[in-house]
PDB file of C-alpha atoms in Angstrom:
ATOM      1  CA  MET O   1      33.335-123.026 -88.149  1.00  0.00           C
ATOM      2  CA  LYS O   2      33.763-124.978 -84.928  1.00  0.00           C
ATOM      3  CA  ARG O   3      31.353-127.677 -86.129  1.00  0.00           C
ATOM      4  CA  TYR O   4      33.225-127.923 -89.418  1.00  0.00           C
ATOM      5  CA  LEU O   5      36.537-128.483 -87.598  1.00  0.00           C
ATOM      6  CA  LEU O   6      34.925-131.068 -85.291  1.00  0.00           C
ATOM      7  CA  LEU O   7      33.507-132.898 -88.309  1.00  0.00           C
ATOM      8  CA  ILE O   8      36.926-132.985 -90.005  1.00  0.00           C
ATOM      9  CA  LEU O   9      38.528-134.198 -86.762  1.00  0.00           C
ATOM     10  CA  ALA O  10      35.912-136.949 -86.390  1.00  0.00           C
ATOM     11  CA  ILE O  11      36.357-138.123 -89.992  1.00  0.00           C
ATOM     12  CA  THR O  12      40.138-138.090 -89.689  1.00  0.00           C
ATOM     13  CA  THR O  13      39.968-140.078 -86.458  1.00  0.00           C
ATOM     14  CA  PHE O  14      37.618-142.635 -88.007  1.00  0.00           C
ATOM     15  CA  ILE O  15      39.823-143.094 -91.080  1.00  0.00           C
ATOM     16  CA  SER O  16      43.037-143.359 -89.056  1.00  0.00           C
ATOM     17  CA  CYS O  17      41.478-146.029 -86.822  1.00  0.00           C
ATOM     18  CA  ASN O  18      40.449-148.171 -89.769  1.00  0.00           C
ATOM     19  CA  ASP O  19      42.380-151.423 -89.358  1.00  0.00           C
ATOM     20  CA  ASP O  20      41.662-152.658 -92.883  1.00  0.00           C
ATOM     21  CA  ASP O  21      45.340-152.471 -93.827  1.00  0.00           C
ATOM     22  CA  ASP O  22      46.338-154.872 -96.597  1.00  0.00           C
ATOM     23  CA  ASP O  23      50.047-154.214 -95.961  1.00  0.00           C
ATOM     24  CA  TYR O  24      49.924-155.421 -92.348  1.00  0.00           C
ATOM     25  CA  HIS O  25      51.773-158.626 -91.524  1.00  0.00           C
ATOM     26  CA  ASP O  26      53.273-160.232 -88.481  1.00  0.00           C
ATOM     27  CA  TYR O  27      56.966-160.017 -87.747  1.00  0.00           C
ATOM     28  CA  HIS O  28      59.402-160.782 -84.983  1.00  0.00           C
ATOM     29  CA  LEU O  29      62.866-159.639 -83.944  1.00  0.00           C
ATOM     30  CA  GLU O  30      65.803-161.882 -83.223  1.00  0.00           C
ATOM     31  CA  TYR O  31      69.553-161.762 -82.826  1.00  0.00           C
ATOM     32  CA  THR O  32      71.606-162.635 -85.877  1.00  0.00           C
ATOM     33  CA  GLU O  33      75.140-163.905 -86.217  1.00  0.00           C
ATOM     34  CA  VAL O  34      78.109-161.662 -86.900  1.00  0.00           C
ATOM     35  CA  ILE O  35      80.229-162.820 -89.850  1.00  0.00           C
ATOM     36  CA  SER O  36      83.129-160.456 -89.265  1.00  0.00           C
ATOM     37  CA  ALA O  37      84.180-157.317 -87.429  1.00  0.00           C
ATOM     38  CA  ASP O  38      86.748-154.711 -88.365  1.00  0.00           C
ATOM     39  CA  VAL O  39      88.228-152.992 -85.319  1.00  0.00           C
ATOM     40  CA  PRO O  40      91.310-150.783 -85.002  1.00  0.00           C
ATOM     41  CA  GLU O  41      94.523-152.468 -83.865  1.00  0.00           C
ATOM     42  CA  GLU O  42      94.576-150.156 -80.847  1.00  0.00           C
ATOM     43  CA  PHE O  43      92.579-147.357 -79.274  1.00  0.00           C
ATOM     44  CA  GLU O  44      94.001-144.056 -78.137  1.00  0.00           C
ATOM     45  CA  PHE O  45      92.431-143.035 -74.835  1.00  0.00           C
ATOM     46  CA  GLY O  46      89.727-140.389 -75.305  1.00  0.00           C
ATOM     47  CA  ARG O  47      89.311-140.814 -79.070  1.00  0.00           C
ATOM     48  CA  THR O  48      86.179-142.096 -80.789  1.00  0.00           C
ATOM     49  CA  TYR O  49      86.342-144.930 -83.311  1.00  0.00           C
ATOM     50  CA  ARG O  50      83.947-146.786 -85.585  1.00  0.00           C
ATOM     51  CA  VAL O  51      83.776-150.558 -85.353  1.00  0.00           C
ATOM     52  CA  GLU O  52      82.520-152.095 -88.609  1.00  0.00           C
ATOM     53  CA  VAL O  53      80.337-155.184 -88.168  1.00  0.00           C
ATOM     54  CA  THR O  54      79.145-157.465 -90.980  1.00  0.00           C
ATOM     55  CA  ILE O  55      76.096-159.735 -90.742  1.00  0.00           C
ATOM     56  CA  GLU O  56      74.307-161.940 -93.253  1.00  0.00           C
ATOM     57  CA  LEU O  57      70.592-161.733 -94.031  1.00  0.00           C
ATOM     58  CA  ASP O  58      69.161-165.110 -95.070  1.00  0.00           C
ATOM     59  CA  ASP O  59      66.273-164.212 -97.362  1.00  0.00           C
ATOM     60  CA  SER O  60      63.864-161.524 -98.538  1.00  0.00           C
ATOM     61  CA  CYS O  61      62.021-161.642 -95.192  1.00  0.00           C
ATOM     62  CA  HIS O  62      65.084-160.573 -93.167  1.00  0.00           C
ATOM     63  CA  PHE O  63      65.800-156.856 -92.693  1.00  0.00           C
ATOM     64  CA  PHE O  64      68.352-154.920 -90.680  1.00  0.00           C
ATOM     65  CA  TYR O  65      67.414-151.471 -89.399  1.00  0.00           C
ATOM     66  CA  ASN O  66      70.700-150.630 -87.631  1.00  0.00           C
ATOM     67  CA  GLN O  67      69.512-152.119 -84.346  1.00  0.00           C
ATOM     68  CA  TYR O  68      71.795-153.951 -81.968  1.00  0.00           C
ATOM     69  CA  ASP O  69      72.120-154.630 -78.278  1.00  0.00           C
ATOM     70  CA  TYR O  70      75.385-153.415 -76.728  1.00  0.00           C
ATOM     71  CA  PHE O  71      76.020-154.768 -73.251  1.00  0.00           C
ATOM     72  CA  TYR O  72      78.801-153.876 -70.813  1.00  0.00           C
ATOM     73  CA  GLU O  73      80.381-156.751 -68.912  1.00  0.00           C
ATOM     74  CA  GLY O  74      83.433-155.425 -67.088  1.00  0.00           C
ATOM     75  CA  THR O  75      85.932-154.448 -69.802  1.00  0.00           C
ATOM     76  CA  SER O  76      84.033-156.545 -72.346  1.00  0.00           C
ATOM     77  CA  ARG O  77      81.445-155.269 -74.809  1.00  0.00           C
ATOM     78  CA  LEU O  78      78.872-157.795 -76.038  1.00  0.00           C
ATOM     79  CA  ILE O  79      77.290-156.921 -79.386  1.00  0.00           C
ATOM     80  CA  TYR O  80      74.095-158.605 -80.593  1.00  0.00           C
ATOM     81  CA  PRO O  81      72.769-157.409 -83.996  1.00  0.00           C
ATOM     82  CA  ILE O  82      68.947-157.509 -84.232  1.00  0.00           C
ATOM     83  CA  VAL O  83      67.076-158.420 -87.426  1.00  0.00           C
ATOM     84  CA  HIS O  84      63.424-157.849 -88.306  1.00  0.00           C
ATOM     85  CA  ILE O  85      61.849-160.996 -89.800  1.00  0.00           C
ATOM     86  CA  ASP O  86      58.511-160.873 -91.615  1.00  0.00           C
ATOM     87  CA  ASP O  87      56.202-163.774 -90.729  1.00  0.00           C
ATOM     88  CA  GLY O  88      53.403-165.337 -92.745  1.00  0.00           C
ATOM     89  CA  ILE O  89      54.495-164.083 -96.151  1.00  0.00           C
ATOM     90  CA  PRO O  90      56.413-165.934 -98.869  1.00  0.00           C
ATOM     91  CA  CYS O  91      60.180-165.395 -98.729  1.00  0.00           C
ATOM     92  CA  THR O  92      62.634-165.781-101.567  1.00  0.00           C
ATOM     93  CA  PRO O  93      66.255-166.856-101.185  1.00  0.00           C
ATOM     94  CA  ASN O  94      68.240-163.635-101.180  1.00  0.00           C
ATOM     95  CA  ILE O  95      71.376-164.011 -99.080  1.00  0.00           C
ATOM     96  CA  ARG O  96      73.103-160.679 -98.665  1.00  0.00           C
ATOM     97  CA  GLU O  97      75.682-159.139 -96.385  1.00  0.00           C
ATOM     98  CA  VAL O  98      75.090-155.915 -94.496  1.00  0.00           C
ATOM     99  CA  THR O  99      77.796-153.880 -92.765  1.00  0.00           C
ATOM    100  CA  PHE O 100      77.040-151.344 -90.065  1.00  0.00           C
ATOM    101  CA  SER O 101      79.207-149.337 -87.721  1.00  0.00           C
ATOM    102  CA  ILE O 102      79.195-148.856 -83.975  1.00  0.00           C
ATOM    103  CA  PRO O 103      80.774-145.746 -82.451  1.00  0.00           C
ATOM    104  CA  VAL O 104      83.142-146.508 -79.578  1.00  0.00           C
ATOM    105  CA  GLN O 105      84.798-143.860 -77.438  1.00  0.00           C
ATOM    106  CA  ALA O 106      87.885-145.181 -75.655  1.00  0.00           C
ATOM    107  CA  LEU O 107      87.208-144.150 -72.056  1.00  0.00           C
ATOM    108  CA  GLN O 108      88.994-146.925 -70.186  1.00  0.00           C
ATOM    109  CA  THR O 109      92.681-147.679 -69.919  1.00  0.00           C
ATOM    110  CA  GLU O 110      92.227-151.456 -69.865  1.00  0.00           C
ATOM    111  CA  PRO O 111      92.010-153.300 -73.192  1.00  0.00           C
ATOM    112  CA  TYR O 112      88.532-153.490 -74.736  1.00  0.00           C
ATOM    113  CA  ILE O 113      87.294-157.018 -75.296  1.00  0.00           C
ATOM    114  CA  PHE O 114      84.628-157.090 -77.999  1.00  0.00           C
ATOM    115  CA  LYS O 115      82.384-160.143 -78.125  1.00  0.00           C
ATOM    116  CA  PHE O 116      80.306-160.309 -81.296  1.00  0.00           C
ATOM    117  CA  TYR O 117      77.365-162.734 -81.189  1.00  0.00           C
ATOM    118  CA  GLN O 118      77.768-165.795 -83.427  1.00  0.00           C
ATOM    119  CA  GLY O 119      74.825-167.971 -82.460  1.00  0.00           C
ATOM    120  CA  GLU O 120      74.423-170.668 -79.844  1.00  0.00           C
ATOM    121  CA  ASP O 121      76.107-173.979 -79.176  1.00  0.00           C
ATOM    122  CA  ALA O 122      74.271-177.298 -78.727  1.00  0.00           C
ATOM    123  CA  ASP O 123      73.630-176.436 -75.057  1.00  0.00           C
ATOM    124  CA  GLY O 124      72.075-173.058 -75.863  1.00  0.00           C
ATOM    125  CA  GLN O 125      75.116-171.050 -74.716  1.00  0.00           C
ATOM    126  CA  ASP O 126      75.999-167.937 -76.712  1.00  0.00           C
ATOM    127  CA  LEU O 127      79.040-168.145 -78.979  1.00  0.00           C
ATOM    128  CA  PHE O 128      81.158-165.083 -79.755  1.00  0.00           C
ATOM    129  CA  LEU O 129      83.799-163.789 -82.109  1.00  0.00           C
ATOM    130  CA  THR O 130      86.151-162.242 -79.539  1.00  0.00           C
ATOM    131  CA  ILE O 131      88.578-159.441 -80.389  1.00  0.00           C
ATOM    132  CA  GLU O 132      90.772-157.615 -77.884  1.00  0.00           C
ATOM    133  CA  VAL O 133      91.852-154.028 -78.555  1.00  0.00           C
ATOM    134  CA  PRO O 134      94.575-152.462 -76.371  1.00  0.00           C
ATOM    135  CA  VAL O 135      94.316-148.818 -75.260  1.00  0.00           C
ATOM    136  CA  VAL O 136      97.417-146.621 -75.520  1.00  0.00           C
TER     137      VAL O 136
END
């Protein structure tokens, strides 16, 4: 019985290590621009809110898997949505908008300053859609 289990384990290991995968392709991740953001007019201290963020995917090779970087910078929050882009395969034009939400719990008394990534300027500096939300 032990030999039988070892044989099954060896076969399973061999098959799982087979790298002859026709579906494999290269990809990379990059930040994408925010088109719009829907935030409450004000936050009540201690409550949790959902900030709705809309991005645009350029073609059939762009995918959004609800990934974003969320950085703290004093009272500011910098939001960078991340897209998955397939490389080395043909893409078709398929522009579409995707909206996702970010939970925000109001835990500071100062206004929140949201900075949503909107690309780079000619000098390579990040551009942002900036929205300030007071806390009451």
